[in-house]
CSV table of C-alpha atoms and ligand atoms in Angstrom, one decimal:
chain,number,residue,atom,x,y,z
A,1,UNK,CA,182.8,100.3,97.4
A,2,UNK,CA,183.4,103.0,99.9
A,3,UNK,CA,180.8,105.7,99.9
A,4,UNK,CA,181.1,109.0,102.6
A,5,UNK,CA,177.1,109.7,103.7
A,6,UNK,CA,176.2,113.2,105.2
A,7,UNK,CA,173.4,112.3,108.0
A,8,UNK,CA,170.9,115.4,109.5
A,9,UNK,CA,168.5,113.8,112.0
A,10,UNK,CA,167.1,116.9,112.0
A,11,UNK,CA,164.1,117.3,115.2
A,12,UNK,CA,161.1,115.8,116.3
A,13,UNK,CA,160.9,112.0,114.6
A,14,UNK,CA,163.9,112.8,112.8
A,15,UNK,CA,166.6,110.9,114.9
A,16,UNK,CA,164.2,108.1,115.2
A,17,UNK,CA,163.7,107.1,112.0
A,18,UNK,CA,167.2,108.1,110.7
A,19,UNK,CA,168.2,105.7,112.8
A,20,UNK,CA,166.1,103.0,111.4
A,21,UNK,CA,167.4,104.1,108.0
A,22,UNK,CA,170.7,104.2,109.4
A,23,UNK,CA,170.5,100.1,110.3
A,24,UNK,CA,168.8,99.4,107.0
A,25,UNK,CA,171.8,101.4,105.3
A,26,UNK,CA,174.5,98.8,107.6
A,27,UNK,CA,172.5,96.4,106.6
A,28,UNK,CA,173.0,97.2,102.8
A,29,UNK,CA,176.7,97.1,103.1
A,30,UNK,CA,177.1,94.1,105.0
A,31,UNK,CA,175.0,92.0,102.8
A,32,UNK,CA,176.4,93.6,99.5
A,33,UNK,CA,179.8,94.2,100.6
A,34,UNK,CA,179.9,97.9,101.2
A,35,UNK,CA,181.7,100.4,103.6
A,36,UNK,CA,179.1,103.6,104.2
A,37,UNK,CA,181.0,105.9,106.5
A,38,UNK,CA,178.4,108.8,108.2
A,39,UNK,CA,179.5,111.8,109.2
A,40,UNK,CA,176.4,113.5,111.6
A,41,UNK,CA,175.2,117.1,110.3
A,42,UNK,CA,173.0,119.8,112.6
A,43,UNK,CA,170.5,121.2,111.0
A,44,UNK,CA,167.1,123.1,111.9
A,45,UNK,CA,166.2,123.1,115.6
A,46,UNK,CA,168.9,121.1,116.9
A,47,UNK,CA,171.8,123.1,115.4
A,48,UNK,CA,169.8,126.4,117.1
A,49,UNK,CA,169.9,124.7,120.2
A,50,UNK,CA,173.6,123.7,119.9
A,51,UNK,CA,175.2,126.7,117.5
A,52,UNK,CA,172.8,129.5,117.7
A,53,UNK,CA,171.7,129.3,114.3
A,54,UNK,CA,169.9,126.8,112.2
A,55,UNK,CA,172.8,126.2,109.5
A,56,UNK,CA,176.7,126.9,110.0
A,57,UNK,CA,178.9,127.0,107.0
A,58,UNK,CA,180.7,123.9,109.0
A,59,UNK,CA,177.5,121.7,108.3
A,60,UNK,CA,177.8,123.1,104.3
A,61,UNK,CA,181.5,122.1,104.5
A,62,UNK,CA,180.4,118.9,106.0
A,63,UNK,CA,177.5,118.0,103.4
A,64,UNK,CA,180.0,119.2,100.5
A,65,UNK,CA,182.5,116.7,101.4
A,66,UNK,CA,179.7,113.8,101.7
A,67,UNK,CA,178.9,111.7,98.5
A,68,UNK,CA,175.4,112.4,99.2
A,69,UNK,CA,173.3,113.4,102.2
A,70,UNK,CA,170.1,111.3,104.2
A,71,UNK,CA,168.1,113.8,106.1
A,72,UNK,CA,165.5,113.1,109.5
A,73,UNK,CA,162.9,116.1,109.1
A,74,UNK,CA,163.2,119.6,110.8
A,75,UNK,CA,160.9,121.8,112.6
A,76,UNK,CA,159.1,121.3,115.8
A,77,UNK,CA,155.9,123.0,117.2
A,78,UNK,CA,155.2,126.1,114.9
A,79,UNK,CA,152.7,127.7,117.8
A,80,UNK,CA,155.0,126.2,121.0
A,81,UNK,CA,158.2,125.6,120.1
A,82,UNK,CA,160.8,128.7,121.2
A,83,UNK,CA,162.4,128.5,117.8
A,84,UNK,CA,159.2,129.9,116.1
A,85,UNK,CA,160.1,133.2,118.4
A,86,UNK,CA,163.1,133.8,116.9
A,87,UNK,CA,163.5,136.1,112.7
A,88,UNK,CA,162.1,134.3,110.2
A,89,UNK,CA,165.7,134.0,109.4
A,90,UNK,CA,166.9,132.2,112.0
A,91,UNK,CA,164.0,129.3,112.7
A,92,UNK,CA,164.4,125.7,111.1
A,93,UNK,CA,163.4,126.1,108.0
A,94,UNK,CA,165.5,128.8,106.8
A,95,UNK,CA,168.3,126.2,107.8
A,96,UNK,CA,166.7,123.8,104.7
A,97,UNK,CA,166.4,126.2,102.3
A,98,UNK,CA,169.5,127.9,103.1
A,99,UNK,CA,171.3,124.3,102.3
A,100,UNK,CA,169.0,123.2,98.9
A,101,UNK,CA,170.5,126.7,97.9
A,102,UNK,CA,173.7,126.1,99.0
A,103,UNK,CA,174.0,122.2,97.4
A,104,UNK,CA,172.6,123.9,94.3
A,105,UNK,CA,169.5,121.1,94.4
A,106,UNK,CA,167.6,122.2,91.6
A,107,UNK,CA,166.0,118.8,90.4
A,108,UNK,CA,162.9,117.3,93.3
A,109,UNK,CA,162.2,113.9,92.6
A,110,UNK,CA,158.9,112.3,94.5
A,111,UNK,CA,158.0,108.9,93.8
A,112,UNK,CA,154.4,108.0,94.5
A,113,UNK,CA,153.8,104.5,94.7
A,114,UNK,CA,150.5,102.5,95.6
A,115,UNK,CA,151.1,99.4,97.8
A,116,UNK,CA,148.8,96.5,97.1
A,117,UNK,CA,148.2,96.2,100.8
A,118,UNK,CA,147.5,100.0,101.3
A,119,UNK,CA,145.3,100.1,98.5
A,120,UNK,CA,142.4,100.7,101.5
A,121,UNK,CA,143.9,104.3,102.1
A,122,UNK,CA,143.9,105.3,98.3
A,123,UNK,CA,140.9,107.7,97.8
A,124,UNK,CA,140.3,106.6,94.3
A,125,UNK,CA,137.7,104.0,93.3
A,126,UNK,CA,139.0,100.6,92.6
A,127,UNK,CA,138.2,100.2,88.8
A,128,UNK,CA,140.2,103.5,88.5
A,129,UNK,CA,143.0,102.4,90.1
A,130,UNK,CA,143.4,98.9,88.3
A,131,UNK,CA,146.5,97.5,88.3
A,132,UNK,CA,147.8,100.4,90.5
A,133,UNK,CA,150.4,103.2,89.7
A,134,UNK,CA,154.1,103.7,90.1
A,135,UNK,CA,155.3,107.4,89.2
A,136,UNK,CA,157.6,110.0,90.2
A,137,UNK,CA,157.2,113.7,89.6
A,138,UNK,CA,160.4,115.4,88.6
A,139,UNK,CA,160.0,119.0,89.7
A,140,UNK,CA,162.1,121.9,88.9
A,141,UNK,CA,163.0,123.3,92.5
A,142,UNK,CA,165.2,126.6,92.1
A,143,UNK,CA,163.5,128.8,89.2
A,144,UNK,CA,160.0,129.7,88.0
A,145,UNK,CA,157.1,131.8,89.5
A,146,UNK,CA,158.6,131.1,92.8
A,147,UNK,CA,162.2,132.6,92.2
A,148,UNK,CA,160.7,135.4,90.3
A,149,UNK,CA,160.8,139.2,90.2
A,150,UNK,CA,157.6,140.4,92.4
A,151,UNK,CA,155.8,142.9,93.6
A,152,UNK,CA,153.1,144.8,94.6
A,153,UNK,CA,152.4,148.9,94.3
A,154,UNK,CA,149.1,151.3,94.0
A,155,UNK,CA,148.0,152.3,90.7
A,156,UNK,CA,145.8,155.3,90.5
A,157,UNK,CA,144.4,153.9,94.1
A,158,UNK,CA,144.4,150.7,93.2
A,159,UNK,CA,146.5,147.6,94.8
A,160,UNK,CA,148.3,146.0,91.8
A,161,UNK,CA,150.5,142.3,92.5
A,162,UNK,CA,152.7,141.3,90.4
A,163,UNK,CA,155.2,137.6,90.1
A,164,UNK,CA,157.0,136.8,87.1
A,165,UNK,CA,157.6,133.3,86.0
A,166,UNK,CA,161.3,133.3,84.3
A,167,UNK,CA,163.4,129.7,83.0
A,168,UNK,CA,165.8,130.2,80.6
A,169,UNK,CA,167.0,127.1,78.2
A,170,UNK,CA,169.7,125.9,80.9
A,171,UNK,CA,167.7,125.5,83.9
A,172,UNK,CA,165.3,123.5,81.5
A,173,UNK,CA,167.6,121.1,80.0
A,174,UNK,CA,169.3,119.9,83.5
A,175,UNK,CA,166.4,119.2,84.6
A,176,UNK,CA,165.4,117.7,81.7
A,177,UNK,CA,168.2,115.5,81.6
A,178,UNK,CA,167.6,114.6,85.3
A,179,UNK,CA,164.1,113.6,84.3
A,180,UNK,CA,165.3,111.2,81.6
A,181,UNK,CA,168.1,109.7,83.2
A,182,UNK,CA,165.4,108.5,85.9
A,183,UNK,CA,163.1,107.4,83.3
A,184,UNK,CA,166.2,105.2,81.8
A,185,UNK,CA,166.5,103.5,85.3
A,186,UNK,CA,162.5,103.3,85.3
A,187,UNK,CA,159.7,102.8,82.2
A,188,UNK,CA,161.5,104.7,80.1
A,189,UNK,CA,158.3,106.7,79.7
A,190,UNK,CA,158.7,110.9,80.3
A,191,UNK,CA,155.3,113.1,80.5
A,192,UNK,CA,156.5,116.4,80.2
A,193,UNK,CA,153.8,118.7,81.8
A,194,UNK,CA,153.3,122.6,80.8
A,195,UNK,CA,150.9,125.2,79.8
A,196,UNK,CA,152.2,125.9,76.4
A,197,UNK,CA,148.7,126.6,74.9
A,198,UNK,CA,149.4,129.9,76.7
A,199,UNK,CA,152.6,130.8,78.6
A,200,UNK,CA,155.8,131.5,76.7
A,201,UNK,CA,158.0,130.1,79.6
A,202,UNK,CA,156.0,126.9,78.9
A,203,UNK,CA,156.8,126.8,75.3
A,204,UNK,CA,160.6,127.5,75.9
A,205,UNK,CA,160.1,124.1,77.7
A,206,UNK,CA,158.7,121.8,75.3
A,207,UNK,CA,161.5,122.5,72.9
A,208,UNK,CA,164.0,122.1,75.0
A,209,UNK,CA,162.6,118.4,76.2
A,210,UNK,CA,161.6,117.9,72.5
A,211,UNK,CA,166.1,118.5,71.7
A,212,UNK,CA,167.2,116.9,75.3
A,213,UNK,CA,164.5,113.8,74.2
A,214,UNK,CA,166.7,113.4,70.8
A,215,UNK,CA,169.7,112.1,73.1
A,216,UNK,CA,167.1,109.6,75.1
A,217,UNK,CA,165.6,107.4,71.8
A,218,UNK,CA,165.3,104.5,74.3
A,219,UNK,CA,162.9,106.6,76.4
A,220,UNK,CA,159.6,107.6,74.8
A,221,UNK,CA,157.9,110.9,75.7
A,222,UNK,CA,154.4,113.4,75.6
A,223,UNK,CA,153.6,116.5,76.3
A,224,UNK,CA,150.8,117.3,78.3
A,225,UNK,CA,148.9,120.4,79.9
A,226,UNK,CA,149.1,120.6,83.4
A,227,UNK,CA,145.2,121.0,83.7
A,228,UNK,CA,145.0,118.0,82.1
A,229,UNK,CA,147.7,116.1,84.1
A,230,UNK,CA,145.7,117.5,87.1
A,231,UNK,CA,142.9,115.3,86.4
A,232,UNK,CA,144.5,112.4,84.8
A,233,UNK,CA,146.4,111.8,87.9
A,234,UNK,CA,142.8,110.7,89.6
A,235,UNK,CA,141.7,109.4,86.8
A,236,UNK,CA,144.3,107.0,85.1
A,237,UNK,CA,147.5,107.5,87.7
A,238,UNK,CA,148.6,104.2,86.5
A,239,UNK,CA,149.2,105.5,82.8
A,240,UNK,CA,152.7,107.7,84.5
A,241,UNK,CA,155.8,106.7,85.0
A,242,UNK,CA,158.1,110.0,85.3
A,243,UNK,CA,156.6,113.2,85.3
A,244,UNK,CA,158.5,116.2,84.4
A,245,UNK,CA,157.7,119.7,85.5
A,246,UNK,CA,158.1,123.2,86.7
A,247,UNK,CA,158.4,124.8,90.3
A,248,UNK,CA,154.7,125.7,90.6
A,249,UNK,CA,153.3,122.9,88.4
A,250,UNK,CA,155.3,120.3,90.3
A,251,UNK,CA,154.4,122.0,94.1
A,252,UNK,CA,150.7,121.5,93.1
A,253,UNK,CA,151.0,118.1,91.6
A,254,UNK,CA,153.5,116.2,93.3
A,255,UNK,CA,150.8,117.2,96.4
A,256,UNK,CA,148.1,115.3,94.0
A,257,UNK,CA,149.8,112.5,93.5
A,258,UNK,CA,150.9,111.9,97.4
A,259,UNK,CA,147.5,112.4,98.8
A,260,UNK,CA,146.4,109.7,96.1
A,261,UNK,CA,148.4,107.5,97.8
A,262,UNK,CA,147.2,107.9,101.0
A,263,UNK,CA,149.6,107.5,103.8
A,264,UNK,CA,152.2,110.1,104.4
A,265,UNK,CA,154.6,107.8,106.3
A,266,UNK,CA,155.7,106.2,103.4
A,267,UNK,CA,156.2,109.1,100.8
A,268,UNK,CA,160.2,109.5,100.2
A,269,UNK,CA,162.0,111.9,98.0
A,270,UNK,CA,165.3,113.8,96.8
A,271,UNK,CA,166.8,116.8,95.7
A,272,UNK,CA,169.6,116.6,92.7
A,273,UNK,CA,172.4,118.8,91.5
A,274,UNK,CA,173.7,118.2,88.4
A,275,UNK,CA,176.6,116.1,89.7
A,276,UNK,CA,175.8,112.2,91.4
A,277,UNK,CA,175.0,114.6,95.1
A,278,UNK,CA,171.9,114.3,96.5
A,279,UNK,CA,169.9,115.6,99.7
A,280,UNK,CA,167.6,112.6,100.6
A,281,UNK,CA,164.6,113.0,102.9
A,282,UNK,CA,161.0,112.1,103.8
A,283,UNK,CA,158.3,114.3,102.2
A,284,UNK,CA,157.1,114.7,105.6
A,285,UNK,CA,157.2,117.1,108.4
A,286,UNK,CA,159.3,115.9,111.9
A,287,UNK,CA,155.6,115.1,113.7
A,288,UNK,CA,156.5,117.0,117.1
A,289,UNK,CA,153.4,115.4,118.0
A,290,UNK,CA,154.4,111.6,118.0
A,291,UNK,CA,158.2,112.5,118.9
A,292,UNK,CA,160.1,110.1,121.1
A,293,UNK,CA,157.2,107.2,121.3
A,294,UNK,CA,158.7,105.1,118.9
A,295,UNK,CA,155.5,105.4,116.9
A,296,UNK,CA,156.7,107.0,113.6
A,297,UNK,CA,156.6,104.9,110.6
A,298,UNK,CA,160.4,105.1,109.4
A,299,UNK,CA,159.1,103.7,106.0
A,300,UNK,CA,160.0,107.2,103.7
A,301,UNK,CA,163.2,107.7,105.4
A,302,UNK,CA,163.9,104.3,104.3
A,303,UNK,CA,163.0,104.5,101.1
A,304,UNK,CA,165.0,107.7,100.6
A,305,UNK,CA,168.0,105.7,101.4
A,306,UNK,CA,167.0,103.1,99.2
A,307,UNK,CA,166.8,106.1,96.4
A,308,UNK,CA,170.2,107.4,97.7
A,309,UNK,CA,171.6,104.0,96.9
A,310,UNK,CA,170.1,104.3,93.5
A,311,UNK,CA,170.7,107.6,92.6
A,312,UNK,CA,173.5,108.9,94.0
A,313,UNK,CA,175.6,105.7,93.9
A,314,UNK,CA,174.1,103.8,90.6
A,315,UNK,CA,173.8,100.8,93.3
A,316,UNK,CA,170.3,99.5,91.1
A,317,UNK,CA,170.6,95.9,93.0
A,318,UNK,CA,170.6,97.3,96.5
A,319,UNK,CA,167.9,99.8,95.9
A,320,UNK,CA,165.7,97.4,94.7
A,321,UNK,CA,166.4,95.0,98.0
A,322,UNK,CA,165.6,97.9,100.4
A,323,UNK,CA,162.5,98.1,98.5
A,324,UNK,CA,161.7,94.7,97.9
A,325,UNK,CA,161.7,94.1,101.5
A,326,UNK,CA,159.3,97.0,102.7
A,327,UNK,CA,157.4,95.1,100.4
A,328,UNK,CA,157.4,91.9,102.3
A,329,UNK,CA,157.2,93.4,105.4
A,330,UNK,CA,153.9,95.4,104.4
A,331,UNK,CA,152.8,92.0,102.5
A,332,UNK,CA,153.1,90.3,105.7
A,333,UNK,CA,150.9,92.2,107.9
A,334,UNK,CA,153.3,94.6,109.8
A,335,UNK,CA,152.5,98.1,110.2
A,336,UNK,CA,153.2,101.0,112.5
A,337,UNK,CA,150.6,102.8,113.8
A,338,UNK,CA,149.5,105.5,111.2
A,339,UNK,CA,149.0,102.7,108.5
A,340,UNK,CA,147.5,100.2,110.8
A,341,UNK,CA,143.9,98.5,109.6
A,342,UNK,CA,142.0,95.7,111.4
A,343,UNK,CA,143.8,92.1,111.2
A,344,UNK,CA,147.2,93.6,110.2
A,345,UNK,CA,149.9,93.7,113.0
A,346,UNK,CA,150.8,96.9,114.8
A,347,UNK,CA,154.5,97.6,115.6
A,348,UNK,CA,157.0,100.2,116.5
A,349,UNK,CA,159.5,102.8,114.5
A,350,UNK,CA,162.2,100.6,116.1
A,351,UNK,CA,160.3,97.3,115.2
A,352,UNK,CA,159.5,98.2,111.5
A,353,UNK,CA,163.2,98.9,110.9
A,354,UNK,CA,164.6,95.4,112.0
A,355,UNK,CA,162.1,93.5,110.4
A,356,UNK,CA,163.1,95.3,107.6
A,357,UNK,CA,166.6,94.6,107.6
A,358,UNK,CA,165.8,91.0,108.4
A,359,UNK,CA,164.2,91.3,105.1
A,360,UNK,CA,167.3,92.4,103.7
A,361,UNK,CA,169.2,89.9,104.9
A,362,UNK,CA,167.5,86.7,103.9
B,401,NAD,P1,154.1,116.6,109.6
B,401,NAD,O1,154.3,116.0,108.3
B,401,NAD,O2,155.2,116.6,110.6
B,401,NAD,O3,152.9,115.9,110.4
B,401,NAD,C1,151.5,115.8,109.9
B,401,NAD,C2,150.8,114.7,110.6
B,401,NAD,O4,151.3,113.4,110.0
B,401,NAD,C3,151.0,114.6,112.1
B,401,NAD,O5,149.8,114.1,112.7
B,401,NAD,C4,152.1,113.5,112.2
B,401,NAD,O6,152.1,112.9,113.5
B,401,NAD,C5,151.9,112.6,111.0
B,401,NAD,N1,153.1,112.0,110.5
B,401,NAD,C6,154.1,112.7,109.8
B,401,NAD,N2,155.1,111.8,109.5
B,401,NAD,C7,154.8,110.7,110.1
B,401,NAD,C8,155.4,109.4,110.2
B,401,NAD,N3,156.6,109.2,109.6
B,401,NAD,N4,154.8,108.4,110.9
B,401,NAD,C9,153.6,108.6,111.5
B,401,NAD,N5,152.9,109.8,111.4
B,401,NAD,C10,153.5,110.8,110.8
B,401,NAD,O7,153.5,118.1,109.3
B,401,NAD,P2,153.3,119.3,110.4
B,401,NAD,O8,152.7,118.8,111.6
B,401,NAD,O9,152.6,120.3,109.6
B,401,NAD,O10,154.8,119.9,110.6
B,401,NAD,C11,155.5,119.6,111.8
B,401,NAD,C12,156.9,120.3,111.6
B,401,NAD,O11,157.6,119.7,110.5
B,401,NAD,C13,156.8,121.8,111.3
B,401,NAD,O12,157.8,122.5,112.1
B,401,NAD,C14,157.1,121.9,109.8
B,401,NAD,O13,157.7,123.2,109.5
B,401,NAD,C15,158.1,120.8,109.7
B,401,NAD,N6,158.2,120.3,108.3
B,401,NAD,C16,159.5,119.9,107.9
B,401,NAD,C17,159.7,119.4,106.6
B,401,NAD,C18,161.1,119.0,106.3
B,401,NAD,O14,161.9,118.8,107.1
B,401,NAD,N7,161.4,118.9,105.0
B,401,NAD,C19,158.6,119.2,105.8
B,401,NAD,C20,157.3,119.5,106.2
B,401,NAD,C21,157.1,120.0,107.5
């Protein structure tokens, strides 16, 4: 098949570990018979430095037009870098959400997955971990508290703040959907997370999973409060398998669940519309500070591409080669430096990549 992928390098790390995801991604389509054709994308710093600003509508157009998009990381020194001088509009960041807007990526997807051989890093005790845990939180991205209508005003000399947390029944249900079409490809098992002991937004949500759940009998579901999900996530992680929540509810725990696996190089994720597009990127920042040392772990960039395969292009088989060999290589002692322990074997971004592929192509 002949897929058309967006690539944003993005600043700092980002072109190096693209490019590793890049080679895995060649890799892919010469093993399974694939043509990927990438079309490069500014973004962030590096499209301030070459257009001025940190998104042109050309680099919308350009994403648009791509089947789905892999993204580096953008950003660079927030106290150094000149692009931190410039309006708030105009640094990096308003460059990403200027696009997630733009692409209409209302579903966040972060998987959080404990490797056997990184179990060390995990800050839970072993007999809670048991047999370990494999989940993704599906997080609403473009609605709730943080989307809301705010303020703040003085009230007979008094400072009142206010933020209102809004879904109506259609932003539920897509993501809804999004979160059970993953579960089918997955466990099949939904926890749907709220506070419907007390907010009305949160009880809007439960009925709607409870009717988009009638259309998904293969895949079983709960309901859960999120103060309870809070602590079940260091207390049983293993018992999840997709996770499906609000804007706030998912910032807070999708945060949870990363730190419980303990090493940030690996962490991938990806923002969905409610077409087969998605924006595909590490849940880390661009690390100005190891930039250019072939030292960054290109591990979550890979794995994003291993979820572009799978989500964006149904291409199950691939996906799970791309993971299966990050497996091997991690079972095998490699490791770059930020996941490196005594007696493993220490390596380079460039390194990690081809042993991947090698992986790949066995
Ligand atoms: P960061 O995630 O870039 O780095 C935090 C720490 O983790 C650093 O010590 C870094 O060296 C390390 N690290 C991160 N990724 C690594 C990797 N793949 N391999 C090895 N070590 C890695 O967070 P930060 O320092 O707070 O932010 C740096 C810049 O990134 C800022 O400009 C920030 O705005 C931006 N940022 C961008 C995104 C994005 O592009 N989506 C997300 C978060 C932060």
């Amino acid at each position: 098949m002949e897929y058309r992928i967006g690539v944003i390098p993005g600043d700092g790390i980002g072109p190096e570990i693209v490019a590793e995801a890049r080679s895995v991604l060649d890799c892919v389509a010469q093993v399974f018979g694939h043509q990927f054709q990438y079309e490069e994308i500014l973004l962030g710093g590096a499209s301030i430095d070459a257009c001025g600003v940190p998104l042109t509508d050309e680099a919308i157009a350009q994403a648009k037009a791509s089947d789905a998009v892999l993204m580096g990381s953008i950003g660079g020194n927030t106290t150094t870098s000149p692009w931190y001088q410039l309006p708030p509009d105009r640094r990096p960041e308003a460059g990403l959400l200027k696009i997630r807007k733009a692409l209409n990526l209302f579903a966040n997807v972060r998987p959080a997955y404990l490797y056997e051989e990184l179990k060390g890093a995990c800050p839970i005790k072993d007999e809670l971990i048991g047999e370990g845990f494999d989940m993704v939180i599906m997080r609403e991205l473009t609605g709730g508290l943080y989307f809301g209508e705010r303020g703040t005003e003085e009230i007979d000399g008094i400072l009142v703040a206010h933020d209102s947390l809004t879904y109506n029944e259609q932003e539920i249900r897509r993501v809804a959907v999004k979160g059970f079409d993953i579960a089918r490809k997955r466990r099949k098992k939904v926890t749907s997370v709220d506070k419907a002991n007390v907010l009305d937004s949160s009880r809007l949500w439960r009925k709607v999973v409870e009717e988009v759940a009638k259309d998904y009998p293969d895949v079983s579901y709960e309901h859960m409060l999120v103060d309870n999900c809070a602590m079940q996530l260091v207390r049983d992680p293993g018992q999840f398998d997709v996770i499906l929540t609000e804007n706030m509810f998912g910032d807070i725990l999708s945060d949870e669940a990363s730190m419980v696996t303990g090493s940030i190089g690996m962490l991938s994720s990806a923002s969905l519309n409610d077409t087969k597009f998605g924006l595909y990127e590490p849940s880390h920042g661009s690390a100005p500070d190891i930039a250019g040392q072939d030292i960054a772990n290109p591990i979550a960039t890979i794995l994003s591409a291993a979820m572009l395969l799978r989500y964006s292009f149904d291409l199950d088989r691939e996906a799970d080669a791309v993971e299966t060999a990050v497996k091997q290589v991690l079972a095998e002692g490699w490791r770059t430096a930020d996941i490196y322990s005594e007696g493993t074997k220490k390596v380079g971004c460039k390194e990690m990549g081809a042993l991947i592929c090698e992986r790949i192509r066995k």
